[in-house]
């Protein structure tokens, strides 16, 4: 690589890194506890568990389940109901004053007895909520997400430029060499380069998935204004139903239409994942990957007839795959531990990069002062001779 190209890539690497480093450090520090958010939630006692019953205990009618939740908050309406694969004995109900209520109530109802279990804490405060919002949107909603997405793009630029510079830098050194007998700055430079290459693939994966995740609000809006609008077009102009169809019938028909799939969550009419005239029944598989991929089934909220069902567009599939991959949620405890180690290594990479820049700045200033002092020293005898003259 020519000296000009090296200087150009060095400039790109330096400034793309410097602009995003502080924010990437914040994301790494907040991301570390989020990798273990399930485990931390369990330690904090936030998990809700259903009473122990025989495995063959029959499930309650879903309309009874909904009625049990509404009995606790009779002035609120149903927004969503969902079920986790690892806890099929619980239906989680979300109720609010209107379909887009952000001050909703979350209720856990036993799927077998239709009895109230608990009201799980809503993430409105506390340590994990703070970590989540700092990591996801900086408490600035969509604009915070888009800003962090831009920082993620700069990180990807820094990674690519760092790889380009790594080859000529390591031409005379063995891979992973850390020169310890020289200056501290040189040792940290070698450490920065070595850990940067070791974490390269992980950084690309986490950086790319992170950028995709920051676009979640935009991608959902695109989907709602395109495919959902197309799926519900025949209902435009019609009044919203005044009486909703049986949820038991609705779920039974959705499961019959998609054999081998399970209900992930149901969006009630008027919510962002449905329409004013439909239930949105979102089905998924039962494997590590397919459990993250949803297939929407739109059901007429008045007649319980299926009106449309189709696969999600590619951009939403990419989003749904990116979300768990970003936090290492696919491979159990082993993958989470690896994610945590690589996160810590990335903190060292970012911190050492910042240290090297600060150290180089001080060295440059010291060199400039020394050069000025040397020039002054050389000029003094000349001025003295001139004065004598």
mmCIF file of N, CA and C in Angstrom, residues 50-174:
data_model
loop_
_atom_site.group_PDB
_atom_site.id
_atom_site.type_symbol
_atom_site.label_atom_id
_atom_site.label_comp_id
_atom_site.label_asym_id
_atom_site.label_seq_id
_atom_site.Cartn_x
_atom_site.Cartn_y
_atom_site.Cartn_z
ATOM 1 N N UNK A 50 -45.909 -20.084 37.127
ATOM 2 C CA UNK A 50 -47.246 -20.655 37.318
ATOM 3 C C UNK A 50 -47.189 -21.748 38.376
ATOM 4 N N UNK A 51 -48.277 -21.978 39.086
ATOM 5 C CA UNK A 51 -48.319 -23.074 40.062
ATOM 6 C C UNK A 51 -48.064 -24.412 39.379
ATOM 7 N N UNK A 52 -47.422 -25.329 40.097
ATOM 8 C CA UNK A 52 -47.113 -26.642 39.547
ATOM 9 C C UNK A 52 -48.380 -27.480 39.409
ATOM 10 N N UNK A 53 -48.574 -28.058 38.220
ATOM 11 C CA UNK A 53 -49.713 -28.930 37.939
ATOM 12 C C UNK A 53 -49.253 -30.039 37.005
ATOM 13 N N UNK A 54 -49.996 -31.132 36.917
ATOM 14 C CA UNK A 54 -49.631 -32.206 35.980
ATOM 15 C C UNK A 54 -49.539 -31.677 34.552
ATOM 16 N N UNK A 55 -48.656 -32.283 33.783
ATOM 17 C CA UNK A 55 -48.418 -31.818 32.415
ATOM 18 C C UNK A 55 -49.657 -31.922 31.532
ATOM 19 N N UNK A 56 -50.530 -32.873 31.821
ATOM 20 C CA UNK A 56 -51.718 -33.069 30.987
ATOM 21 C C UNK A 56 -52.934 -32.278 31.466
ATOM 22 N N UNK A 57 -52.715 -31.301 32.359
ATOM 23 C CA UNK A 57 -53.826 -30.475 32.837
ATOM 24 C C UNK A 57 -54.430 -29.714 31.663
ATOM 25 N N UNK A 58 -55.727 -29.807 31.446
ATOM 26 C CA UNK A 58 -56.350 -29.114 30.300
ATOM 27 C C UNK A 58 -56.240 -27.601 30.427
ATOM 28 N N UNK A 59 -56.236 -26.925 29.293
ATOM 29 C CA UNK A 59 -56.100 -25.471 29.266
ATOM 30 C C UNK A 59 -57.484 -24.823 29.314
ATOM 31 N N UNK A 60 -57.529 -23.682 29.951
ATOM 32 C CA UNK A 60 -58.789 -22.962 30.106
ATOM 33 C C UNK A 60 -59.196 -22.297 28.796
ATOM 34 N N UNK A 61 -60.485 -22.070 28.645
ATOM 35 C CA UNK A 61 -61.011 -21.335 27.492
ATOM 36 C C UNK A 61 -60.399 -19.935 27.486
ATOM 37 N N UNK A 62 -59.929 -19.496 26.320
ATOM 38 C CA UNK A 62 -59.231 -18.218 26.233
ATOM 39 C C UNK A 62 -60.128 -17.029 26.553
ATOM 40 N N UNK A 63 -61.404 -17.156 26.305
ATOM 41 C CA UNK A 63 -62.317 -16.062 26.652
ATOM 42 C C UNK A 63 -62.415 -15.903 28.172
ATOM 43 N N UNK A 64 -62.278 -17.017 28.899
ATOM 44 C CA UNK A 64 -62.244 -16.947 30.359
ATOM 45 C C UNK A 64 -60.948 -16.290 30.830
ATOM 46 N N UNK A 65 -59.861 -16.584 30.152
ATOM 47 C CA UNK A 65 -58.575 -15.981 30.495
ATOM 48 C C UNK A 65 -58.659 -14.459 30.351
ATOM 49 N N UNK A 66 -59.214 -14.009 29.229
ATOM 50 C CA UNK A 66 -59.349 -12.571 28.998
ATOM 51 C C UNK A 66 -60.291 -11.947 30.034
ATOM 52 N N UNK A 67 -61.378 -12.631 30.317
ATOM 53 C CA UNK A 67 -62.342 -12.119 31.302
ATOM 54 C C UNK A 67 -61.694 -11.958 32.678
ATOM 55 N N UNK A 68 -60.782 -12.879 33.031
ATOM 56 C CA UNK A 68 -60.106 -12.792 34.327
ATOM 57 C C UNK A 68 -59.232 -11.540 34.399
ATOM 58 N N UNK A 69 -58.583 -11.201 33.294
ATOM 59 C CA UNK A 69 -57.762 -9.996 33.279
ATOM 60 C C UNK A 69 -58.600 -8.736 33.310
ATOM 61 N N UNK A 70 -59.685 -8.723 32.536
ATOM 62 C CA UNK A 70 -60.527 -7.538 32.497
ATOM 63 C C UNK A 70 -61.289 -7.323 33.804
ATOM 64 N N UNK A 71 -61.491 -8.396 34.556
ATOM 65 C CA UNK A 71 -62.156 -8.248 35.847
ATOM 66 C C UNK A 71 -61.309 -7.417 36.806
ATOM 67 N N UNK A 72 -59.982 -7.464 36.645
ATOM 68 C CA UNK A 72 -59.100 -6.676 37.497
ATOM 69 C C UNK A 72 -59.090 -5.205 37.104
ATOM 70 N N UNK A 73 -59.246 -4.946 35.812
ATOM 71 C CA UNK A 73 -59.267 -3.578 35.295
ATOM 72 C C UNK A 73 -60.454 -3.431 34.347
ATOM 73 N N UNK A 74 -61.654 -3.349 34.878
ATOM 74 C CA UNK A 74 -62.862 -3.331 34.042
ATOM 75 C C UNK A 74 -62.987 -2.110 33.138
ATOM 76 N N UNK A 75 -62.275 -1.029 33.447
ATOM 77 C CA UNK A 75 -62.368 0.180 32.630
ATOM 78 C C UNK A 75 -61.320 0.233 31.516
ATOM 79 N N UNK A 76 -60.498 -0.806 31.420
ATOM 80 C CA UNK A 76 -59.472 -0.842 30.386
ATOM 81 C C UNK A 76 -59.845 -1.857 29.302
ATOM 82 N N UNK A 77 -59.208 -1.727 28.153
ATOM 83 C CA UNK A 77 -59.463 -2.636 27.031
ATOM 84 C C UNK A 77 -58.239 -3.501 26.782
ATOM 85 N N UNK A 78 -58.454 -4.632 26.139
ATOM 86 C CA UNK A 78 -57.351 -5.526 25.788
ATOM 87 C C UNK A 78 -56.537 -4.932 24.651
ATOM 88 N N UNK A 79 -55.212 -4.980 24.814
ATOM 89 C CA UNK A 79 -54.298 -4.541 23.765
ATOM 90 C C UNK A 79 -53.559 -5.730 23.146
ATOM 91 N N UNK A 80 -52.967 -6.556 24.011
ATOM 92 C CA UNK A 80 -52.213 -7.727 23.536
ATOM 93 C C UNK A 80 -52.379 -8.873 24.516
ATOM 94 N N UNK A 81 -52.160 -10.080 24.026
ATOM 95 C CA UNK A 81 -51.967 -11.241 24.882
ATOM 96 C C UNK A 81 -50.863 -12.075 24.261
ATOM 97 N N UNK A 82 -49.983 -12.610 25.104
ATOM 98 C CA UNK A 82 -48.813 -13.319 24.582
ATOM 99 C C UNK A 82 -48.472 -14.487 25.485
ATOM 100 N N UNK A 83 -47.623 -15.367 24.944
ATOM 101 C CA UNK A 83 -47.213 -16.564 25.670
ATOM 102 C C UNK A 83 -45.783 -16.899 25.293
ATOM 103 N N UNK A 84 -44.960 -17.181 26.314
ATOM 104 C CA UNK A 84 -43.570 -17.551 26.080
ATOM 105 C C UNK A 84 -43.458 -19.060 25.876
ATOM 106 N N UNK A 85 -42.508 -19.452 25.006
ATOM 107 C CA UNK A 85 -42.312 -20.881 24.752
ATOM 108 C C UNK A 85 -41.890 -21.631 26.007
ATOM 109 N N UNK A 86 -41.078 -20.983 26.851
ATOM 110 C CA UNK A 86 -40.576 -21.668 28.038
ATOM 111 C C UNK A 86 -41.536 -21.570 29.226
ATOM 112 N N UNK A 87 -42.684 -20.904 29.050
ATOM 113 C CA UNK A 87 -43.678 -20.826 30.119
ATOM 114 C C UNK A 87 -45.081 -20.877 29.518
ATOM 115 N N UNK A 88 -45.454 -22.034 28.942
ATOM 116 C CA UNK A 88 -46.763 -22.139 28.280
ATOM 117 C C UNK A 88 -47.951 -22.127 29.228
ATOM 118 N N UNK A 89 -47.706 -22.210 30.526
ATOM 119 C CA UNK A 89 -48.811 -22.223 31.494
ATOM 120 C C UNK A 89 -49.275 -20.826 31.867
ATOM 121 N N UNK A 90 -48.688 -19.787 31.233
ATOM 122 C CA UNK A 90 -49.054 -18.408 31.565
ATOM 123 C C UNK A 90 -49.424 -17.643 30.297
ATOM 124 N N UNK A 91 -50.545 -16.942 30.372
ATOM 125 C CA UNK A 91 -50.892 -15.954 29.356
ATOM 126 C C UNK A 91 -50.615 -14.574 29.937
ATOM 127 N N UNK A 92 -49.842 -13.777 29.202
ATOM 128 C CA UNK A 92 -49.551 -12.408 29.622
ATOM 129 C C UNK A 92 -50.499 -11.460 28.897
ATOM 130 N N UNK A 93 -51.324 -10.763 29.654
ATOM 131 C CA UNK A 93 -52.300 -9.841 29.083
ATOM 132 C C UNK A 93 -51.832 -8.406 29.267
ATOM 133 N N UNK A 94 -52.036 -7.585 28.247
ATOM 134 C CA UNK A 94 -51.721 -6.157 28.310
ATOM 135 C C UNK A 94 -53.016 -5.378 28.104
ATOM 136 N N UNK A 95 -53.355 -4.529 29.072
ATOM 137 C CA UNK A 95 -54.580 -3.746 29.009
ATOM 138 C C UNK A 95 -54.249 -2.261 29.142
ATOM 139 N N UNK A 96 -55.036 -1.424 28.456
ATOM 140 C CA UNK A 96 -54.822 0.016 28.524
ATOM 141 C C UNK A 96 -56.116 0.775 28.363
ATOM 142 N N UNK A 97 -56.020 2.085 28.438
ATOM 143 C CA UNK A 97 -57.202 2.932 28.275
ATOM 144 C C UNK A 97 -57.600 3.090 26.810
ATOM 145 N N UNK A 98 -56.633 2.876 25.914
ATOM 146 C CA UNK A 98 -56.894 2.939 24.472
ATOM 147 C C UNK A 98 -55.856 2.047 23.789
ATOM 148 N N UNK A 99 -56.008 1.734 22.492
ATOM 149 C CA UNK A 99 -55.120 0.758 21.831
ATOM 150 C C UNK A 99 -53.649 1.129 21.778
ATOM 151 N N UNK A 100 -53.300 2.403 21.968
ATOM 152 C CA UNK A 100 -51.896 2.812 21.935
ATOM 153 C C UNK A 100 -51.430 3.365 23.275
ATOM 154 N N UNK A 101 -52.070 2.941 24.347
ATOM 155 C CA UNK A 101 -51.762 3.456 25.688
ATOM 156 C C UNK A 101 -50.376 3.005 26.135
ATOM 157 N N UNK A 102 -49.510 3.976 26.462
ATOM 158 C CA UNK A 102 -48.169 3.643 26.959
ATOM 159 C C UNK A 102 -48.164 3.403 28.461
ATOM 160 N N UNK A 103 -49.244 3.777 29.134
ATOM 161 C CA UNK A 103 -49.362 3.528 30.573
ATOM 162 C C UNK A 103 -50.217 2.272 30.801
ATOM 163 N N UNK A 104 -49.819 1.201 30.150
ATOM 164 C CA UNK A 104 -50.613 -0.030 30.179
ATOM 165 C C UNK A 104 -50.385 -0.814 31.465
ATOM 166 N N UNK A 105 -51.226 -1.815 31.672
ATOM 167 C CA UNK A 105 -51.092 -2.744 32.776
ATOM 168 C C UNK A 105 -50.799 -4.129 32.207
ATOM 169 N N UNK A 106 -49.861 -4.821 32.835
ATOM 170 C CA UNK A 106 -49.498 -6.179 32.417
ATOM 171 C C UNK A 106 -49.932 -7.165 33.496
ATOM 172 N N UNK A 107 -50.621 -8.223 33.070
ATOM 173 C CA UNK A 107 -51.181 -9.189 34.019
ATOM 174 C C UNK A 107 -50.835 -10.601 33.559
ATOM 175 N N UNK A 108 -50.428 -11.445 34.490
ATOM 176 C CA UNK A 108 -50.161 -12.862 34.206
ATOM 177 C C UNK A 108 -51.356 -13.685 34.689
ATOM 178 N N UNK A 109 -51.949 -14.465 33.764
ATOM 179 C CA UNK A 109 -53.109 -15.298 34.062
ATOM 180 C C UNK A 109 -52.739 -16.758 33.805
ATOM 181 N N UNK A 110 -53.116 -17.640 34.701
ATOM 182 C CA UNK A 110 -52.859 -19.073 34.542
ATOM 183 C C UNK A 110 -53.628 -19.590 33.334
ATOM 184 N N UNK A 111 -52.918 -20.213 32.395
ATOM 185 C CA UNK A 111 -53.538 -20.702 31.162
ATOM 186 C C UNK A 111 -54.400 -21.929 31.390
ATOM 187 N N UNK A 112 -54.302 -22.547 32.574
ATOM 188 C CA UNK A 112 -55.062 -23.777 32.842
ATOM 189 C C UNK A 112 -56.283 -23.514 33.723
ATOM 190 N N UNK A 113 -56.177 -22.538 34.594
ATOM 191 C CA UNK A 113 -57.291 -22.279 35.522
ATOM 192 C C UNK A 113 -57.962 -20.937 35.272
ATOM 193 N N UNK A 114 -57.362 -20.102 34.416
ATOM 194 C CA UNK A 114 -57.867 -18.751 34.142
ATOM 195 C C UNK A 114 -57.910 -17.901 35.405
ATOM 196 N N UNK A 115 -56.963 -18.150 36.308
ATOM 197 C CA UNK A 115 -56.904 -17.378 37.547
ATOM 198 C C UNK A 115 -55.701 -16.430 37.511
ATOM 199 N N UNK A 116 -55.860 -15.313 38.189
ATOM 200 C CA UNK A 116 -54.797 -14.312 38.298
ATOM 201 C C UNK A 116 -53.594 -14.896 39.035
ATOM 202 N N UNK A 117 -52.377 -14.676 38.469
ATOM 203 C CA UNK A 117 -51.140 -15.132 39.115
ATOM 204 C C UNK A 117 -50.387 -13.956 39.717
ATOM 205 N N UNK A 118 -50.113 -12.961 38.892
ATOM 206 C CA UNK A 118 -49.330 -11.817 39.369
ATOM 207 C C UNK A 118 -49.442 -10.672 38.381
ATOM 208 N N UNK A 119 -48.998 -9.527 38.831
ATOM 209 C CA UNK A 119 -48.899 -8.358 37.957
ATOM 210 C C UNK A 119 -47.414 -8.030 37.845
ATOM 211 N N UNK A 120 -46.758 -8.532 36.782
ATOM 212 C CA UNK A 120 -45.305 -8.358 36.670
ATOM 213 C C UNK A 120 -44.931 -6.881 36.665
ATOM 214 N N UNK A 121 -43.759 -6.568 37.225
ATOM 215 C CA UNK A 121 -43.317 -5.164 37.218
ATOM 216 C C UNK A 121 -43.040 -4.700 35.796
ATOM 217 N N UNK A 122 -43.492 -3.500 35.487
ATOM 218 C CA UNK A 122 -43.248 -2.907 34.176
ATOM 219 C C UNK A 122 -41.936 -2.146 34.239
ATOM 220 N N UNK A 123 -41.143 -2.271 33.185
ATOM 221 C CA UNK A 123 -39.819 -1.647 33.183
ATOM 222 C C UNK A 123 -39.947 -0.132 33.062
ATOM 223 N N UNK A 124 -40.293 0.504 34.151
ATOM 224 C CA UNK A 124 -40.387 1.949 34.139
ATOM 225 C C UNK A 124 -39.274 2.596 34.946
ATOM 226 N N UNK A 125 -38.504 1.820 35.644
ATOM 227 C CA UNK A 125 -37.427 2.357 36.459
ATOM 228 C C UNK A 125 -36.508 1.237 36.887
ATOM 229 N N UNK A 126 -35.519 1.575 37.705
ATOM 230 C CA UNK A 126 -34.587 0.570 38.168
ATOM 231 C C UNK A 126 -33.368 0.461 37.279
ATOM 232 N N UNK A 127 -32.420 -0.346 37.748
ATOM 233 C CA UNK A 127 -31.133 -0.480 37.074
ATOM 234 C C UNK A 127 -31.260 -1.022 35.657
ATOM 235 N N UNK A 128 -32.009 -2.128 35.477
ATOM 236 C CA UNK A 128 -32.100 -2.747 34.155
ATOM 237 C C UNK A 128 -32.824 -1.856 33.158
ATOM 238 N N UNK A 129 -33.814 -1.118 33.628
ATOM 239 C CA UNK A 129 -34.503 -0.182 32.741
ATOM 240 C C UNK A 129 -33.553 0.927 32.295
ATOM 241 N N UNK A 130 -32.725 1.417 33.224
ATOM 242 C CA UNK A 130 -31.731 2.431 32.875
ATOM 243 C C UNK A 130 -30.754 1.899 31.841
ATOM 244 N N UNK A 131 -30.241 0.684 32.057
ATOM 245 C CA UNK A 131 -29.309 0.074 31.112
ATOM 246 C C UNK A 131 -29.959 -0.101 29.728
ATOM 247 N N UNK A 132 -31.217 -0.537 29.738
ATOM 248 C CA UNK A 132 -31.923 -0.781 28.477
ATOM 249 C C UNK A 132 -32.067 0.505 27.668
ATOM 250 N N UNK A 133 -32.541 1.571 28.311
ATOM 251 C CA UNK A 133 -32.783 2.808 27.565
ATOM 252 C C UNK A 133 -31.473 3.469 27.131
ATOM 253 N N UNK A 134 -30.435 3.406 27.953
ATOM 254 C CA UNK A 134 -29.147 3.940 27.527
ATOM 255 C C UNK A 134 -28.597 3.167 26.335
ATOM 256 N N UNK A 135 -28.857 1.873 26.305
ATOM 257 C CA UNK A 135 -28.338 1.032 25.230
ATOM 258 C C UNK A 135 -29.146 1.164 23.950
ATOM 259 N N UNK A 136 -30.448 1.367 24.086
ATOM 260 C CA UNK A 136 -31.345 1.304 22.922
ATOM 261 C C UNK A 136 -31.626 2.669 22.313
ATOM 262 N N UNK A 137 -31.930 3.681 23.138
ATOM 263 C CA UNK A 137 -32.366 4.946 22.549
ATOM 264 C C UNK A 137 -31.914 6.197 23.294
ATOM 265 N N UNK A 138 -31.064 6.056 24.302
ATOM 266 C CA UNK A 138 -30.573 7.218 25.062
ATOM 267 C C UNK A 138 -31.724 8.053 25.620
ATOM 268 N N UNK A 139 -32.845 7.417 25.912
ATOM 269 C CA UNK A 139 -34.040 8.096 26.411
ATOM 270 C C UNK A 139 -34.570 9.124 25.411
ATOM 271 N N UNK A 140 -34.303 8.921 24.133
ATOM 272 C CA UNK A 140 -34.744 9.876 23.097
ATOM 273 C C UNK A 140 -35.617 9.202 22.051
ATOM 274 N N UNK A 141 -36.190 8.045 22.368
ATOM 275 C CA UNK A 141 -37.110 7.337 21.469
ATOM 276 C C UNK A 141 -36.481 7.100 20.101
ATOM 277 N N UNK A 142 -37.245 7.328 19.031
ATOM 278 C CA UNK A 142 -36.776 6.965 17.695
ATOM 279 C C UNK A 142 -35.526 7.737 17.298
ATOM 280 N N UNK A 143 -35.450 9.037 17.656
ATOM 281 C CA UNK A 143 -34.283 9.821 17.267
ATOM 282 C C UNK A 143 -33.029 9.339 17.981
ATOM 283 N N UNK A 144 -33.185 8.894 19.214
ATOM 284 C CA UNK A 144 -32.050 8.310 19.919
ATOM 285 C C UNK A 144 -31.573 7.032 19.248
ATOM 286 N N UNK A 145 -32.528 6.211 18.796
ATOM 287 C CA UNK A 145 -32.167 4.983 18.085
ATOM 288 C C UNK A 145 -31.413 5.300 16.795
ATOM 289 N N UNK A 146 -31.924 6.261 16.032
ATOM 290 C CA UNK A 146 -31.287 6.597 14.757
ATOM 291 C C UNK A 146 -29.890 7.179 14.977
ATOM 292 N N UNK A 147 -29.725 7.974 16.038
ATOM 293 C CA UNK A 147 -28.392 8.514 16.347
ATOM 294 C C UNK A 147 -27.420 7.384 16.660
ATOM 295 N N UNK A 148 -27.849 6.427 17.496
ATOM 296 C CA UNK A 148 -26.975 5.298 17.821
ATOM 297 C C UNK A 148 -26.721 4.439 16.580
ATOM 298 N N UNK A 149 -27.697 4.379 15.684
ATOM 299 C CA UNK A 149 -27.480 3.656 14.429
ATOM 300 C C UNK A 149 -26.381 4.293 13.602
ATOM 301 N N UNK A 150 -26.343 5.631 13.576
ATOM 302 C CA UNK A 150 -25.279 6.338 12.865
ATOM 303 C C UNK A 150 -23.922 6.075 13.514
ATOM 304 N N UNK A 151 -23.886 6.049 14.852
ATOM 305 C CA UNK A 151 -22.644 5.712 15.541
ATOM 306 C C UNK A 151 -22.208 4.282 15.193
ATOM 307 N N UNK A 152 -23.187 3.381 15.041
ATOM 308 C CA UNK A 152 -22.876 2.010 14.640
ATOM 309 C C UNK A 152 -22.275 1.949 13.252
ATOM 310 N N UNK A 153 -22.779 2.771 12.348
ATOM 311 C CA UNK A 153 -22.198 2.821 10.996
ATOM 312 C C UNK A 153 -20.755 3.310 11.044
ATOM 313 N N UNK A 154 -20.495 4.301 11.886
ATOM 314 C CA UNK A 154 -19.110 4.773 12.033
ATOM 315 C C UNK A 154 -18.218 3.672 12.605
ATOM 316 N N UNK A 155 -18.767 2.877 13.520
ATOM 317 C CA UNK A 155 -17.996 1.751 14.046
ATOM 318 C C UNK A 155 -17.629 0.779 12.935
ATOM 319 N N UNK A 156 -18.570 0.476 12.053
ATOM 320 C CA UNK A 156 -18.282 -0.443 10.947
ATOM 321 C C UNK A 156 -17.213 0.131 10.028
ATOM 322 N N UNK A 157 -17.257 1.448 9.796
ATOM 323 C CA UNK A 157 -16.208 2.099 8.995
ATOM 324 C C UNK A 157 -14.860 1.973 9.691
ATOM 325 N N UNK A 158 -14.849 2.173 11.016
ATOM 326 C CA UNK A 158 -13.604 2.052 11.776
ATOM 327 C C UNK A 158 -13.050 0.633 11.715
ATOM 328 N N UNK A 159 -13.941 -0.363 11.766
ATOM 329 C CA UNK A 159 -13.494 -1.758 11.699
ATOM 330 C C UNK A 159 -12.858 -2.058 10.356
ATOM 331 N N UNK A 160 -13.542 -1.670 9.266
ATOM 332 C CA UNK A 160 -13.031 -1.953 7.919
ATOM 333 C C UNK A 160 -11.693 -1.244 7.699
ATOM 334 N N UNK A 161 -11.626 0.026 8.079
ATOM 335 C CA UNK A 161 -10.367 0.766 7.891
ATOM 336 C C UNK A 161 -9.254 0.191 8.769
ATOM 337 N N UNK A 162 -9.608 -0.288 9.972
ATOM 338 C CA UNK A 162 -8.613 -0.912 10.831
ATOM 339 C C UNK A 162 -8.050 -2.185 10.229
ATOM 340 N N UNK A 163 -8.915 -2.976 9.575
ATOM 341 C CA UNK A 163 -8.455 -4.206 8.913
ATOM 342 C C UNK A 163 -7.515 -3.868 7.762
ATOM 343 N N UNK A 164 -7.854 -2.830 6.997
ATOM 344 C CA UNK A 164 -7.001 -2.417 5.875
ATOM 345 C C UNK A 164 -5.616 -2.015 6.380
ATOM 346 N N UNK A 165 -5.569 -1.325 7.511
ATOM 347 C CA UNK A 165 -4.283 -0.863 8.050
ATOM 348 C C UNK A 165 -3.505 -1.966 8.758
ATOM 349 N N UNK A 166 -4.200 -3.016 9.183
ATOM 350 C CA UNK A 166 -3.551 -4.059 9.978
ATOM 351 C C UNK A 166 -2.505 -4.831 9.170
ATOM 352 N N UNK A 167 -2.803 -5.103 7.914
ATOM 353 C CA UNK A 167 -1.886 -5.922 7.098
ATOM 354 C C UNK A 167 -0.519 -5.273 6.947
ATOM 355 N N UNK A 168 -0.407 -4.018 6.494
ATOM 356 C CA UNK A 168 0.941 -3.422 6.389
ATOM 357 C C UNK A 168 1.602 -3.218 7.749
ATOM 358 N N UNK A 169 0.812 -2.969 8.787
ATOM 359 C CA UNK A 169 1.388 -2.752 10.117
ATOM 360 C C UNK A 169 2.039 -4.025 10.646
ATOM 361 N N UNK A 170 1.433 -5.182 10.391
ATOM 362 C CA UNK A 170 1.922 -6.446 10.933
ATOM 363 C C UNK A 170 2.817 -7.210 9.969
ATOM 364 N N UNK A 171 3.262 -6.546 8.911
ATOM 365 C CA UNK A 171 4.053 -7.243 7.896
ATOM 366 C C UNK A 171 5.348 -7.827 8.476
ATOM 367 N N UNK A 172 5.952 -7.132 9.435
ATOM 368 C CA UNK A 172 7.219 -7.585 10.004
ATOM 369 C C UNK A 172 7.068 -8.200 11.389
ATOM 370 N N UNK A 173 5.824 -8.401 11.829
ATOM 371 C CA UNK A 173 5.584 -8.975 13.152
ATOM 372 C C UNK A 173 4.724 -10.215 13.044
ATOM 373 N N UNK A 174 4.925 -11.154 13.964
ATOM 374 C CA UNK A 174 4.065 -12.329 14.018
ATOM 375 C C UNK A 174 2.697 -11.943 14.559
#
